[in-house]
Structure formats: structure tokens, C-alpha cells
XYZ file of C-alpha atoms in Angstrom:
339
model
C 94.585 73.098 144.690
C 97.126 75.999 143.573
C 95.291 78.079 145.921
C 95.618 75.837 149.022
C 99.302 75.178 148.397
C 99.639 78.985 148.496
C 98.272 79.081 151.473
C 100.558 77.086 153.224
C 103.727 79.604 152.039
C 105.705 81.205 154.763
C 105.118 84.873 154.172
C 107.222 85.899 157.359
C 110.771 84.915 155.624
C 112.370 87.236 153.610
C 115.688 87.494 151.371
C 118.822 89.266 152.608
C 122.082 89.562 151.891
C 124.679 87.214 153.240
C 126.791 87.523 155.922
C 130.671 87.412 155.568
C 130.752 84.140 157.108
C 127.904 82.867 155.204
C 129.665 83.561 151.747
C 132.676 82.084 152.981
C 130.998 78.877 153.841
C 129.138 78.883 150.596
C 132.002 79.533 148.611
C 134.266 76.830 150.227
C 131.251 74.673 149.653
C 131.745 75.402 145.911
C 135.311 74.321 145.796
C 134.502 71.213 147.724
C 132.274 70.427 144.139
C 134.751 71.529 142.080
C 137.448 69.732 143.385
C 135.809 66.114 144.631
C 139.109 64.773 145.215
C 139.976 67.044 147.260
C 141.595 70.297 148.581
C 144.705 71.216 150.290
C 145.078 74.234 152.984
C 147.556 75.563 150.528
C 145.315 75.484 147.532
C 142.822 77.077 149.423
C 144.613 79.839 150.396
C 145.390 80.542 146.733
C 141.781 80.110 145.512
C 139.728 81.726 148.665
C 142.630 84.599 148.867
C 140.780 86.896 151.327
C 139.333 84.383 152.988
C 142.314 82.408 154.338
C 144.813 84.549 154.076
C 146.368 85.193 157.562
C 149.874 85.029 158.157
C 149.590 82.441 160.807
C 149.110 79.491 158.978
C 147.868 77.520 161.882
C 144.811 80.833 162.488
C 143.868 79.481 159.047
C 143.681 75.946 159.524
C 141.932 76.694 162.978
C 139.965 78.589 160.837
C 139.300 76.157 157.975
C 138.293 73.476 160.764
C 135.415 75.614 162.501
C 134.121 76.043 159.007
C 134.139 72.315 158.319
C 132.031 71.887 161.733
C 129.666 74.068 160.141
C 129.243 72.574 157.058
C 128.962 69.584 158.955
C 125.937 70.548 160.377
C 124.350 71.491 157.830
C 124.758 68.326 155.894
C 127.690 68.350 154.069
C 130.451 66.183 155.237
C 133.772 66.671 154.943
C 137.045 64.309 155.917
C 140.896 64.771 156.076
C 143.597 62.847 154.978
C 147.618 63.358 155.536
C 149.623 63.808 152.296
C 152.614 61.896 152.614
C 154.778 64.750 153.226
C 153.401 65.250 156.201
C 153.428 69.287 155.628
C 149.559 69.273 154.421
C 145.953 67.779 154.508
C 143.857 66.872 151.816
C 140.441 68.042 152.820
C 137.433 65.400 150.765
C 133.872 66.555 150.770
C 132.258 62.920 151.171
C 129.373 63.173 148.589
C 126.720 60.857 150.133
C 127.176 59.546 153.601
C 123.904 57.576 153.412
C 125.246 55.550 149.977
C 128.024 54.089 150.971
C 129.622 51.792 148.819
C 131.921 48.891 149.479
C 135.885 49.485 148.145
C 138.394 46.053 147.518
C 141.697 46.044 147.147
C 142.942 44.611 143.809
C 144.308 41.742 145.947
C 141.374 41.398 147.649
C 139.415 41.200 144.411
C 141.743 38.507 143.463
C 141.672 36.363 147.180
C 137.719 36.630 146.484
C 137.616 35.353 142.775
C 139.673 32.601 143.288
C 138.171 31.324 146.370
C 135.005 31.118 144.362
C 136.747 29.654 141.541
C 137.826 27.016 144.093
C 134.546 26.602 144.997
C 133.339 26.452 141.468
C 136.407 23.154 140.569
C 134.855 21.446 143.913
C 131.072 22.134 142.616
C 131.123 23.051 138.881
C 128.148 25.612 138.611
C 128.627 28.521 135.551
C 127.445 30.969 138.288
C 129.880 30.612 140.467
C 132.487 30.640 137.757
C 131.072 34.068 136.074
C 130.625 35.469 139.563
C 134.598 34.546 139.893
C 135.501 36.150 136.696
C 133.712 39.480 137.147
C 134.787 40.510 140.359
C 138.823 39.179 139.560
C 140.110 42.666 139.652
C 138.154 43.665 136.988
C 141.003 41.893 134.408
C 139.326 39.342 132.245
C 142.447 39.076 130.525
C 143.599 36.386 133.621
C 140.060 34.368 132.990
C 139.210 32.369 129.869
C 135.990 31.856 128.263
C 133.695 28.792 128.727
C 130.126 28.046 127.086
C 127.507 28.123 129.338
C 125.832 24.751 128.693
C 129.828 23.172 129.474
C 129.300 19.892 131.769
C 132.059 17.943 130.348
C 135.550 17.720 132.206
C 134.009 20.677 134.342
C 135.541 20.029 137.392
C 138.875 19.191 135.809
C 138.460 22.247 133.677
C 138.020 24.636 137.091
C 141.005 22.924 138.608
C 143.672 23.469 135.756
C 142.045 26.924 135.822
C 142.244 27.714 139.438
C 146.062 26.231 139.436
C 147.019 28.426 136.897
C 145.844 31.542 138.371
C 147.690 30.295 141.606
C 151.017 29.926 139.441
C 150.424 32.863 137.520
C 149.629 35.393 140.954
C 152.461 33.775 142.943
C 154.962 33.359 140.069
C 155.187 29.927 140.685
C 156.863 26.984 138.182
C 153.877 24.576 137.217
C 153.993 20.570 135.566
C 151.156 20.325 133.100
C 149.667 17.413 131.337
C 148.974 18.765 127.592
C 148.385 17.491 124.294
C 148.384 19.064 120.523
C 145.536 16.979 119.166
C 144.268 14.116 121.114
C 144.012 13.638 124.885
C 145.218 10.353 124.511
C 148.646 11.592 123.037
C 149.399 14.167 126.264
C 152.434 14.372 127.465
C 154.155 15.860 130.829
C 155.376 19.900 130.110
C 157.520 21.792 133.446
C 156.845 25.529 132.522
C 156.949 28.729 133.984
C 153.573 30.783 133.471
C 154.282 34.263 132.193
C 150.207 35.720 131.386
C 147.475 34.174 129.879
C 146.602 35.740 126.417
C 143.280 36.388 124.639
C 142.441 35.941 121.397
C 138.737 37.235 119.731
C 137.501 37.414 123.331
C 137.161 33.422 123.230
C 140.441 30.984 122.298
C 143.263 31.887 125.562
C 147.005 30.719 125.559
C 149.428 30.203 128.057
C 152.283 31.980 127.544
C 154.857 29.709 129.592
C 158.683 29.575 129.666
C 159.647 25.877 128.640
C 162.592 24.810 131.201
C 163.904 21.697 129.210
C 163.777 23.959 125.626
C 164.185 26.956 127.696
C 161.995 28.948 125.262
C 158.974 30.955 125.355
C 155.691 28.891 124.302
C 151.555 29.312 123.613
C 149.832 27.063 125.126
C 145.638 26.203 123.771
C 144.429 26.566 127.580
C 141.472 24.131 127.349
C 144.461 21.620 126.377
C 145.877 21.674 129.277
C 144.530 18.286 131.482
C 145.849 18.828 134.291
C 148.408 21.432 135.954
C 150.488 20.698 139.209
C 152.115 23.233 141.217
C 156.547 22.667 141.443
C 158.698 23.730 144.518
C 161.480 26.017 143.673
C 162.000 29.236 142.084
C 160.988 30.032 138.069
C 163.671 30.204 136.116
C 162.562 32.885 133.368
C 163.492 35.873 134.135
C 161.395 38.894 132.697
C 164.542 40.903 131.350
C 167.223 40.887 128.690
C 166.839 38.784 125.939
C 163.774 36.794 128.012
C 161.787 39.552 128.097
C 158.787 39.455 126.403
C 157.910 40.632 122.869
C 155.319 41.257 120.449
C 156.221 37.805 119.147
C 155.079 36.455 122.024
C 151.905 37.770 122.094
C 150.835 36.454 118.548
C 147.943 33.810 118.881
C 147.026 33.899 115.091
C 148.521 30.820 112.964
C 149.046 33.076 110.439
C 151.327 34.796 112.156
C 153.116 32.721 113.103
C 157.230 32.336 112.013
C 157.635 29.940 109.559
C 158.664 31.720 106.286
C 158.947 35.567 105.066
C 156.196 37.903 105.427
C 154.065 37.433 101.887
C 151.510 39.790 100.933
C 148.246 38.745 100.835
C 145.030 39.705 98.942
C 141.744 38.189 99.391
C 138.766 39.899 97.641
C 135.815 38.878 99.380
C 132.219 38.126 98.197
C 129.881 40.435 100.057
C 128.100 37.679 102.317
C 131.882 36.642 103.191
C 133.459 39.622 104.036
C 132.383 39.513 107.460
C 133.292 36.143 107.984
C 136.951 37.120 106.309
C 137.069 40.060 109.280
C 136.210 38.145 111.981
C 139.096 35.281 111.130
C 141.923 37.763 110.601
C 141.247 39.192 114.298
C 144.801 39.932 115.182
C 146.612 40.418 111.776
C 147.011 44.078 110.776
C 144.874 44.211 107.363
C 143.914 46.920 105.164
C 140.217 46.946 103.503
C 139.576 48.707 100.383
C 135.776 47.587 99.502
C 135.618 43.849 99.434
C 139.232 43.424 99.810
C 141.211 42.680 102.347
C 145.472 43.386 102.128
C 147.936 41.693 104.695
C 150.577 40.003 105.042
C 151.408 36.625 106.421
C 154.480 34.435 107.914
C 152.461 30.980 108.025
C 150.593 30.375 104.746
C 149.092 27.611 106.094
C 147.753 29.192 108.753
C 145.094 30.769 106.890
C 143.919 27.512 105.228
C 141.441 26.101 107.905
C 139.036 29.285 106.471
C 139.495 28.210 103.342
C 138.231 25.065 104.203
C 135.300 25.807 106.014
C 134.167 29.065 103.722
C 135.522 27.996 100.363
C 133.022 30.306 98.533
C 133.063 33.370 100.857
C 136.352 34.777 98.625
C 136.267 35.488 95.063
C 139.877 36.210 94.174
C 143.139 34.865 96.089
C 146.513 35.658 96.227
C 149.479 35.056 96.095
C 149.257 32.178 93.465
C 151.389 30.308 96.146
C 148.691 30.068 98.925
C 146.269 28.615 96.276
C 148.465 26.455 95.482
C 148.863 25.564 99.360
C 145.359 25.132 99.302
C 144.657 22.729 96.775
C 147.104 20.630 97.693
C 146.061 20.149 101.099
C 142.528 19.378 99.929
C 144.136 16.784 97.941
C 145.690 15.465 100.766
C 142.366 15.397 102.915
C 140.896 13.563 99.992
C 143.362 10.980 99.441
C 143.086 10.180 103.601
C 139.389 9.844 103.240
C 139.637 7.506 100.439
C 142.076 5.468 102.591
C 139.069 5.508 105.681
């Protein structure tokens, strides 16, 4: 086999030494891979000195397009561009002609996604809802989180959702139907929609400007019923004392302003730790073994863990939050005996 493939080996061409022209077209080939966004005329003339260095600047880009045309021909394709000055060219080597990919706009990302999300509130399917939240812009910050075996309140669910992202895009005021703990205790809310914030990659929040309170407020976005767009102008104003802060941005209840920072120490049992971690996303904690240091501005905030993983901490303090917690367990107790 080695023998036969020998066989077929053109003997008749032989190495030689390249031509000026030659090296010049192989070395501008070069810079085209160094540089794949591009080249200038000027930079050239500074890198290939000797090569384009003729007084007449216009002999050198005559120069630099006959080159082009060759490299053209032999495969390698390259494109111009006008810098905004107007003085200069970019010169782009385009690296595959034959794998061309297709390039959005971040507004056409956004047209796209939300035409499928409208799509997806007419007929709920979780494909056309991922499919919406992939390609919005590539900013899953905008798109909350559902499960994918979600069939209740789906189409109500993709509504809200769409109508938000509306409000949110064209800064437009919004009338919501919300409630804090049952649906059957919602209540009418006129807002203006400021960003959606994530929490854990799961729980979002509307962060709205109230215009009856005229305050900033979270709101729990799978809370929100139903959302309505208003006529008119917003009246929040991103500036001055409106503007936003880290404040804002908190979506932990333990966070949350209600007394003085306290220190808190938790030291964890080794199965619990974990499970400790993963509830304090978004406090600022320091971890020293099994214990965890922070500090806290809701107390009570941190109680629905110690509900649900009672045993997963050894050691709490301050005395104050035990306190906090034994009491509400009391109070759970008493309404059960009362059921």
C-alpha cells in the first residue's frame, strides 16, 4: 500500500524560494490571523513597513486592494468596512465563507422571544416557553423560572409574564392584581416596573415603583394574577434619591429592614451544612468549619429554616433568635390546637 501511494507522488515539483510578492501575500495573510477583527491601512503600514510604505498613501491602498484580489483567489476572503471617521478602512479576513452563521440584534432577540412567549400564553407548551427564554438576548435575568410538569394557571401565568416584559422593555406603568398569601385576598397595585430580580436561580421579584406609596417595592412574581398595561408616562424616575440601591436588590427575608444588623452564628451539623448554604444564598456569610457567621436585619426571616430543618444546626445564636424561634413554634401550636 505505502508503495502504491508513493507512486502516485509528483516528482516534477520542486521547492524554491519565494517571490517578493509571494512573501508579501503570505505575510499579510499572517496578520489577517493575528488580528481577526481586523486591520487598518495605517496599522499595516506600521507592521508590513517595507511592504506598504510608499509615500502616496492612495499607491498603497491600490496596492493593498490587488493583494486582497489575490488572496481572494486563492481562498481566503477578505471584506472592508468604513471606520466612522471616515479617514480609514478596517480590512476583516472572513474566516469561513461556507459556515455562515446567523447574527440578531439584541432587539431582535427580544421581538423573537416575546412573540413566542405570546405564543406560549395563547398555547401553554414548556417548549415554547424555554425556546422564548433562551434566545431573549441571552439575559435570563428578564425570564423567571417555571417547573416543567406546570399545567396549572399556565396560560394566565404566560400572560402576566409576557405583560411584564412588555412594561418592563417599553417602560410602561402597569395595574396588577396581587396578593401576599391567598389568591382570594388580591388586591388591585398601579406600579411602575423597574427589573425583575433573581434569587437562587428560581424565586424572581418585581422590583416596581408604587405610585399611591410612591416607594420602591418586591414583588413574589408568580403572585402576580394578572397585570394590565396603563396609558401615560411612569412616574419613577431612575435618578436622585429614586435611583436604585443595593437595598433594592435584597430578595432575602433576612435581609430585610426591620431592626439593627445582629450577628449571627449557626454551627451546623455536617448533613446540614449544605442545607444552611443553600438558604443563606444572598447574605454575605463567613464559614469557618461547620459554622456559618452573618449578620441579619430581620430575625424572623431566618425562622422558616428553622422550621423545616430543626436538627440540621447544633448551636444558635444570638440567644434572641432562639428565643424568636420558640416562641413562634408556640404560636403554630396553640393555632393547631384551635383547628
Amino acid at each position: 500500500m505505502k508503495e502504491e501511494l508513493d507512486k502516485d507522488i509528483d516528482q516534477e515539483i520542486e521547492p524554491r524560494e519565494m517571490n517578493p510578492t509571494e512573501y508579501r501575500l503570505l505575510t499579510l495573510l499572517f496578520n489577517f490571523f493575528r488580528f481577526p477583527d481586523g486591520i487598518t491601512l495605517s496599522s499595516l503600514r506600521k507592521i508590513m513597513e517595507g511592504f506598504y510604505d510608499n509615500e502616496n498613501r492612495d499607491s498603497d491602498r491600490r496596492k493593498l486592494s490587488r493583494d486582497i484580489e489575490e488572496l481572494g483567489a486563492l481562498g481566503f476572503h477578505i471584506k472592508y468596512y468604513p471606520q466612522k471617521n471616515g479617514k480609514d478602512f478596517v480590512y476583516v479576513l472572513v474566516k469561513d465563507p461556507l459556515s455562515k452563521t446567523l447574527e440578531f440584534s439584541e432587539e431582535e432577540l427580544r421581538e423573537i422571544s416575546a412573540l413566542l412567549l405570546r405564543g406560549y400564553s395563547e398555547a401553554p407548551k414548556y417548549e415554547l416557553y424555554t425556546a422564548a427564554r433562551k434566545i431573549f438576548a441571552g439575559d435570563l435575568e428578564y425570564f423567571p423560572e417555571i417547573p416543567e410538569s406546570s399545567e396549572e394557571n399556565s396560560e394566565e401565568f404566560g400572560e402576566a409574564a409576557f405583560q411584564i416584559l412588555e412594561a418592563l422593555k417599553n417602560h410602561t406603568p402597569i395595574r396588577i392584581k396581587y396578593y401576599k398569601t391567598f389568591p382570594e385576598d388580591s388586591y388591585l397595585k398601579e406600579a411602575d416596573p423597574i427589573r425583575l430580580i433573581r434569587k437562587g436561580g428560581q424565586d424572581h421579584y418585581l422590583l416596581a415603583y408604587d405610585r399611591e406609596e410612591k416607594t420602591k417595592k418586591r414583588f413574589v412574581l408568580p403572585k402576580i394574577l394578572s397585570v394590565e398595561l396603563l396609558q401615560g408616562d411612569p412616574l419613577y424616575q431612575a435618578r436622585g434619591a429614586k435611583k436604585e440601591t443595593e437595598e433594592d436588590l435584597i430578595t432575602h427575608a433576612g435581609l430585610f429592614p426591620v431592626h439593627e444588623p445582629k450577628n449571627v452564628e449557626w454551627i451546623c451539623k455536617e448533613e446540614g451544612l449544605v442545607k444552611a448554604k443553600l438558604f443563606l444564598t444572598g447574605i454575605k456569610y463567613a464559614e469557618e468549619k461547620n459554622k456559618l457567621s452573618f449578620q441579619s436585619t430581620n430575625l424572623e426571616g431566618l425562622l422558616p429554616f428553622l422550621w423545616r430543618w430543626p436538627d440540621a444546626i447544633e448551636t444558635v445564636l444570638p440567644e434572641e433568635l432562639n428565643s424568636v424561634f420558640r416562641n413562634s413554634v408556640k404560636q403554630i401550636s396553640e393555632l393547631y390546637e384551635k383547628v
